mmCIF file of C-alpha atoms in Angstrom:
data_model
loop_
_atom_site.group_PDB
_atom_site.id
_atom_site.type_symbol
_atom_site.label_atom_id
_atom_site.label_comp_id
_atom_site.label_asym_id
_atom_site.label_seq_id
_atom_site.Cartn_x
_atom_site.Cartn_y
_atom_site.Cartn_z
ATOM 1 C CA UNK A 1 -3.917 -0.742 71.068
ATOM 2 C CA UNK A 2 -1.540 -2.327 68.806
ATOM 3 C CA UNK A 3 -3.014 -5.682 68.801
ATOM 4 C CA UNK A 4 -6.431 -3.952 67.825
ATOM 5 C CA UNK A 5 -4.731 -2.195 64.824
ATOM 6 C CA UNK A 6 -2.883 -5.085 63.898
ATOM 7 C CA UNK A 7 -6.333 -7.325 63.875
ATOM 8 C CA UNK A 8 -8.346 -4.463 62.642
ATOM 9 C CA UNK A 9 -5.626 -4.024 59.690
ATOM 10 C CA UNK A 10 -5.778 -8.533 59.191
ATOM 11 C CA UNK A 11 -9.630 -8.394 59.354
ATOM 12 C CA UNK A 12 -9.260 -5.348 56.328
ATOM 13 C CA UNK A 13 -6.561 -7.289 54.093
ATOM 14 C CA UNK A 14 -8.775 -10.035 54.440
ATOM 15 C CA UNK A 15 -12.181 -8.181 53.520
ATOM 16 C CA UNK A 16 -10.368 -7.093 50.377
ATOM 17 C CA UNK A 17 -9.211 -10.365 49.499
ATOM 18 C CA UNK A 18 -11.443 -10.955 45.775
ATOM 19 C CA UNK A 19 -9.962 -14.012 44.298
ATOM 20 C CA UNK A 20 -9.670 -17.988 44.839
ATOM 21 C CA UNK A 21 -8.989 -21.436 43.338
ATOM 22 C CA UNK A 22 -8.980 -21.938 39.424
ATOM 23 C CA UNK A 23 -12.115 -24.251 38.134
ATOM 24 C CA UNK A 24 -10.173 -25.651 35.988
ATOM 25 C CA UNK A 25 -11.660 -24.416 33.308
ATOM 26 C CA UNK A 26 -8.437 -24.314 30.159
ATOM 27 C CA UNK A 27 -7.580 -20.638 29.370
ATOM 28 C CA UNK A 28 -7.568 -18.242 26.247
ATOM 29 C CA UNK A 29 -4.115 -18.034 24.972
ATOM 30 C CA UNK A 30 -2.804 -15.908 21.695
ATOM 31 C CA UNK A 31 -1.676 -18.959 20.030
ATOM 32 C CA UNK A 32 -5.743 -20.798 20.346
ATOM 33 C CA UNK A 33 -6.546 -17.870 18.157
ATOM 34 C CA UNK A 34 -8.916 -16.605 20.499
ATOM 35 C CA UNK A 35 -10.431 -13.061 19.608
ATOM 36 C CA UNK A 36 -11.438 -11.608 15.768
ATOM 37 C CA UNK A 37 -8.632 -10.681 13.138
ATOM 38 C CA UNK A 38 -8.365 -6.942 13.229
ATOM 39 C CA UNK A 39 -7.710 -5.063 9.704
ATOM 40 C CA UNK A 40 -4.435 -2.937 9.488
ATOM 41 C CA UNK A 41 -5.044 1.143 9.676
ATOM 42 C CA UNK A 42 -2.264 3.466 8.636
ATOM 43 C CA UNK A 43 0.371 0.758 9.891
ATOM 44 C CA UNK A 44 2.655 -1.628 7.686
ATOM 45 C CA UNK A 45 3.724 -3.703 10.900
ATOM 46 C CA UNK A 46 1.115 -6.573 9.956
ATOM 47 C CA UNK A 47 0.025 -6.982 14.034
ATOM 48 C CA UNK A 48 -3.325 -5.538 13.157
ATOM 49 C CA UNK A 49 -3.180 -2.619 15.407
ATOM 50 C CA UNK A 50 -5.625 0.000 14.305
ATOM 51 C CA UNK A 51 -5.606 3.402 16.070
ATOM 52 C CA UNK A 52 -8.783 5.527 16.275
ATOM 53 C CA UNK A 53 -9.790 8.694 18.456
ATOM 54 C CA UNK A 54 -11.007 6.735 21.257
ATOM 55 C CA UNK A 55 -7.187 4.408 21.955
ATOM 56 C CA UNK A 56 -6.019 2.044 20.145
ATOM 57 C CA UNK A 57 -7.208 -1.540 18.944
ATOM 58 C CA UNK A 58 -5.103 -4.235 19.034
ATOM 59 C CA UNK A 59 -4.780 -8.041 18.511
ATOM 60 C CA UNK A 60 -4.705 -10.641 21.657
ATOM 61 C CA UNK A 61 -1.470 -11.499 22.685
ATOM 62 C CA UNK A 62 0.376 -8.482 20.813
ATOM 63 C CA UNK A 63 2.659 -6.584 22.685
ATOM 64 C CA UNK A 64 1.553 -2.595 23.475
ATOM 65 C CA UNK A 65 2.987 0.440 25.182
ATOM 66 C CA UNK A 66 1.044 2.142 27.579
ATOM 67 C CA UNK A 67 2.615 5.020 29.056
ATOM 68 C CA UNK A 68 5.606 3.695 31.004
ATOM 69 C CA UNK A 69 4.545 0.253 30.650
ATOM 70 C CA UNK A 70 5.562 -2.296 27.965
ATOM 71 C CA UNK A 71 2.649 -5.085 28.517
ATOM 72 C CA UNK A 72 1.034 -8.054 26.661
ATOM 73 C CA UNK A 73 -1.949 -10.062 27.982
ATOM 74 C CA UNK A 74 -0.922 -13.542 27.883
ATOM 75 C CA UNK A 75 -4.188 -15.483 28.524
ATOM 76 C CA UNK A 76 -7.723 -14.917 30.044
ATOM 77 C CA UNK A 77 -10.175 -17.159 31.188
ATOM 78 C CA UNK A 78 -13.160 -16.844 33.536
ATOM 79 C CA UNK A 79 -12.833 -18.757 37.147
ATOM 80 C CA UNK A 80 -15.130 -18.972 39.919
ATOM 81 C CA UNK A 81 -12.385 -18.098 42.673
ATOM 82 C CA UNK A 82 -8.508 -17.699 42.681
ATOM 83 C CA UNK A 83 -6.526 -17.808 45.354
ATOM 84 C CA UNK A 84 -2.742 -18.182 46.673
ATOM 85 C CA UNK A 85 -1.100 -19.633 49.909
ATOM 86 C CA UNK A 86 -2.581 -17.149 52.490
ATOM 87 C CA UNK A 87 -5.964 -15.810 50.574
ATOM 88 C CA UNK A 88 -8.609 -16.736 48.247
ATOM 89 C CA UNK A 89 -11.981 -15.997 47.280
ATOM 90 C CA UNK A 90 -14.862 -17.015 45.594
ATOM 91 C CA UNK A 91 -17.181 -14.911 43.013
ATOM 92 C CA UNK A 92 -20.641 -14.302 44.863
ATOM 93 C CA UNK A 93 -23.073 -16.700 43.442
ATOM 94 C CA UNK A 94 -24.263 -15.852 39.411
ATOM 95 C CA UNK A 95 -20.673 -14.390 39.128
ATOM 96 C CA UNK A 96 -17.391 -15.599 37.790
ATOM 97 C CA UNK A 97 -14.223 -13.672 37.622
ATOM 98 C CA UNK A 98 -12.561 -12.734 34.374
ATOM 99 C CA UNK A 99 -8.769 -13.341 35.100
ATOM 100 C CA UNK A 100 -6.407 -11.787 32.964
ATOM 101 C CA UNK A 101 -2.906 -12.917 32.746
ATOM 102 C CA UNK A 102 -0.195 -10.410 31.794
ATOM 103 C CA UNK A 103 3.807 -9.261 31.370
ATOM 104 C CA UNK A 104 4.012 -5.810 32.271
ATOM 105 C CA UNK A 105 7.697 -4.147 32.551
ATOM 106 C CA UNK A 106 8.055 -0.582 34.168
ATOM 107 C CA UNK A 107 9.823 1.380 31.237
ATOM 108 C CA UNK A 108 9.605 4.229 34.055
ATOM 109 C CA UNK A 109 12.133 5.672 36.235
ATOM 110 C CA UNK A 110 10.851 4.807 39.610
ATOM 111 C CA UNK A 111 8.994 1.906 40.890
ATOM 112 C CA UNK A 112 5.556 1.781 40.388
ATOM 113 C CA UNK A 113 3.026 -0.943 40.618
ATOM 114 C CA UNK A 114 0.606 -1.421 36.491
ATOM 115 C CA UNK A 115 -2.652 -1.195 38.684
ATOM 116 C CA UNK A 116 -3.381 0.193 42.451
ATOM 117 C CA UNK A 117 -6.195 2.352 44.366
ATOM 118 C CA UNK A 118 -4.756 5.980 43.268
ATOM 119 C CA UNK A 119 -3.639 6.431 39.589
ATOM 120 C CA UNK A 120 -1.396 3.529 37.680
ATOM 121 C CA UNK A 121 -3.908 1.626 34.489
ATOM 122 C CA UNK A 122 -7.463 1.359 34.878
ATOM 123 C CA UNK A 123 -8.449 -1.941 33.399
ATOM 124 C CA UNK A 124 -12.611 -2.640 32.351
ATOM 125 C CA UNK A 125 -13.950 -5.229 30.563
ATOM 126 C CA UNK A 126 -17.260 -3.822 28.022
ATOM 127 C CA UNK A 127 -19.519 -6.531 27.923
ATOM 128 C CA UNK A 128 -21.728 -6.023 24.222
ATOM 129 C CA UNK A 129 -20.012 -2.770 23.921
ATOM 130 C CA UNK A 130 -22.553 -1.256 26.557
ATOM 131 C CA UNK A 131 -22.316 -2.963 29.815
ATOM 132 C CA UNK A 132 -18.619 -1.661 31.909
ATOM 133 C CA UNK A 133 -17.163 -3.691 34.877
ATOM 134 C CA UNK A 134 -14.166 -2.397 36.479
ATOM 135 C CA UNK A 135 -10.809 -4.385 37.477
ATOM 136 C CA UNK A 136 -10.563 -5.800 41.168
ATOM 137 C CA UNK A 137 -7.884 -4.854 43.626
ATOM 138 C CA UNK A 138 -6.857 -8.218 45.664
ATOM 139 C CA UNK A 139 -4.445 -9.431 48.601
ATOM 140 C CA UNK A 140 -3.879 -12.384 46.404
ATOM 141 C CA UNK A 141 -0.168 -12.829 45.304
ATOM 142 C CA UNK A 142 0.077 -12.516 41.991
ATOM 143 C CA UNK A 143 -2.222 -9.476 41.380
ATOM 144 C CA UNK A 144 -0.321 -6.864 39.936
ATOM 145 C CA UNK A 145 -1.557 -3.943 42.064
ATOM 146 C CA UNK A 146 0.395 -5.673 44.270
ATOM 147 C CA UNK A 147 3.265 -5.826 42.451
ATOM 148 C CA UNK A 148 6.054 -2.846 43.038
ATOM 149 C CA UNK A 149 7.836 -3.215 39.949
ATOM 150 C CA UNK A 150 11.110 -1.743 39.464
ATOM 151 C CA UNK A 151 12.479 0.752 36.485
ATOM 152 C CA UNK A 152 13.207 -1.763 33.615
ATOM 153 C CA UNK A 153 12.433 -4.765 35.177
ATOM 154 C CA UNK A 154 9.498 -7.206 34.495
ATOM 155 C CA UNK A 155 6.952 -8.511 36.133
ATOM 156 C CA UNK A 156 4.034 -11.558 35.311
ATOM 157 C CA UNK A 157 0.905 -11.475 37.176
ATOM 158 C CA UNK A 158 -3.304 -11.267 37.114
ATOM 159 C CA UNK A 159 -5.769 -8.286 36.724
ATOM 160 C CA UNK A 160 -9.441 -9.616 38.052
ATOM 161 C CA UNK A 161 -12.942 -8.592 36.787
ATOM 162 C CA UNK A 162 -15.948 -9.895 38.248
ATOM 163 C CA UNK A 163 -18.720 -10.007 36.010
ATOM 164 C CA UNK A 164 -21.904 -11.781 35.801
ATOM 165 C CA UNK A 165 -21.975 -15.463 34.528
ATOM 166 C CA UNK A 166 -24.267 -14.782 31.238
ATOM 167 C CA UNK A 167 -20.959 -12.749 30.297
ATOM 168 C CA UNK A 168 -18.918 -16.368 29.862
ATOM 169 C CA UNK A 169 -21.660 -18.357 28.635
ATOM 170 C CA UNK A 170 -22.884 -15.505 26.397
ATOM 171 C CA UNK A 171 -21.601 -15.226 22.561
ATOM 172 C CA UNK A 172 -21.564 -11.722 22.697
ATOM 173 C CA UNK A 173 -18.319 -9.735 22.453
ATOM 174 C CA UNK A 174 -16.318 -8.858 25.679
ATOM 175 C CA UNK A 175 -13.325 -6.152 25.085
ATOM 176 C CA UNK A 176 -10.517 -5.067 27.287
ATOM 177 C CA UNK A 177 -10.119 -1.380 27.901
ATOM 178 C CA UNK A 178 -6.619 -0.271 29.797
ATOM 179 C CA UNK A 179 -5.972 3.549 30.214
ATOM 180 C CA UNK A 180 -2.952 4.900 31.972
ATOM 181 C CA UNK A 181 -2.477 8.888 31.385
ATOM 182 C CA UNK A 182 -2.955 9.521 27.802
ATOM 183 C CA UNK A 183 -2.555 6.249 26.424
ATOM 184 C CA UNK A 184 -5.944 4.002 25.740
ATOM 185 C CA UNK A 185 -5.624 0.488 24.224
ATOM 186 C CA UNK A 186 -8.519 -2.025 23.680
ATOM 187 C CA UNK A 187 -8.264 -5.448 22.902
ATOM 188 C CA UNK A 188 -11.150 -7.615 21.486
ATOM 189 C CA UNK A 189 -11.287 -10.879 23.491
ATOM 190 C CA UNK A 190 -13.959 -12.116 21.800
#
């Protein structure tokens, strides 16, 4: 009976498993100046952060609060798999993923991992401000719903969105949403 559990729980970690190896394809960084300049709005800091009933808009590569979480995304770029040492996985075909790389540190005071099944941040990427996909939960290390990340420490990992190819070869805009409780923040990737 345990061996069945144990292969029945493999066969589900594997079935789960949504990411594989990079195409090599180079990724959006801040510094490339990827993303639109964003004007100012009742703020002197000069980050272009500008606040509005629906969250918050701010720069690429700017660092945000987000509830507990202190976070910045680092880089994005779209791949057609991602994997580690024991997983990987490859978008179905006319799909790509949209990995995004971030530092998130738990400003909380109990572990907690940025995104999981129940609660934590939902991430979505709006495709020509109409079309929604939703962030990915992986067995791929790296993925922060993985991630159990202590009070005050910091952690550097992925968030995956699969999304149909037109999306990467397309010039229309893409923006990241990330809610956790209260707290909404969009970023403008391009």
């Amino acid at each position: 009976m345990k061996k069945t559990l144990k292969s029945i729980s493999l066969a589900a970690a594997l079935s789960v498993a949504v990411v594989g190896c990079g195409s090599g394809e180079v990724a959006n960084t801040p510094d490339e100046g990827i993303g639109e300049e964003i004007s100012n709005s009742n703020n002197n800091d000069g980050k272009g952060t500008k606040e509005s009933s629906k969250g918050t808009l701010i720069e690429f590569g700017e660092n945000f609060d987000l509830n507990n979480w202190k976070v910045v995304l680092n880089s994005w770029e779209f791949n057609q798999s991602v994997e580690d040492d024991l997983f990987s996985s490859s978008a179905d075909e006319g799909d790509k993923y949209l990995v995004l790389k971030f530092s998130v540190t738990n400003n909380g005071t109990e572990a907690d991992s940025f995104t999981s099944l129940a609660g934590s941040t939902k991430v979505k990427a709006m495709y020509d401000d109409k079309y929604e996909y939703n962030h990915l939960i992986t067995m791929i290390d790296g993925d922060l719903s993985n991630k159990n990340v202590q009070p005050l420490s910091t952690a550097d990992g992925f968030v995956v969105i699969k999304v149909p190819e037109i999306v990467e070869s397309s010039s229309e805009s893409i923006t990241l949403n990330l809610k956790n409780g209260k707290d909404e923040i969009h970023i403008k990737l391009r």
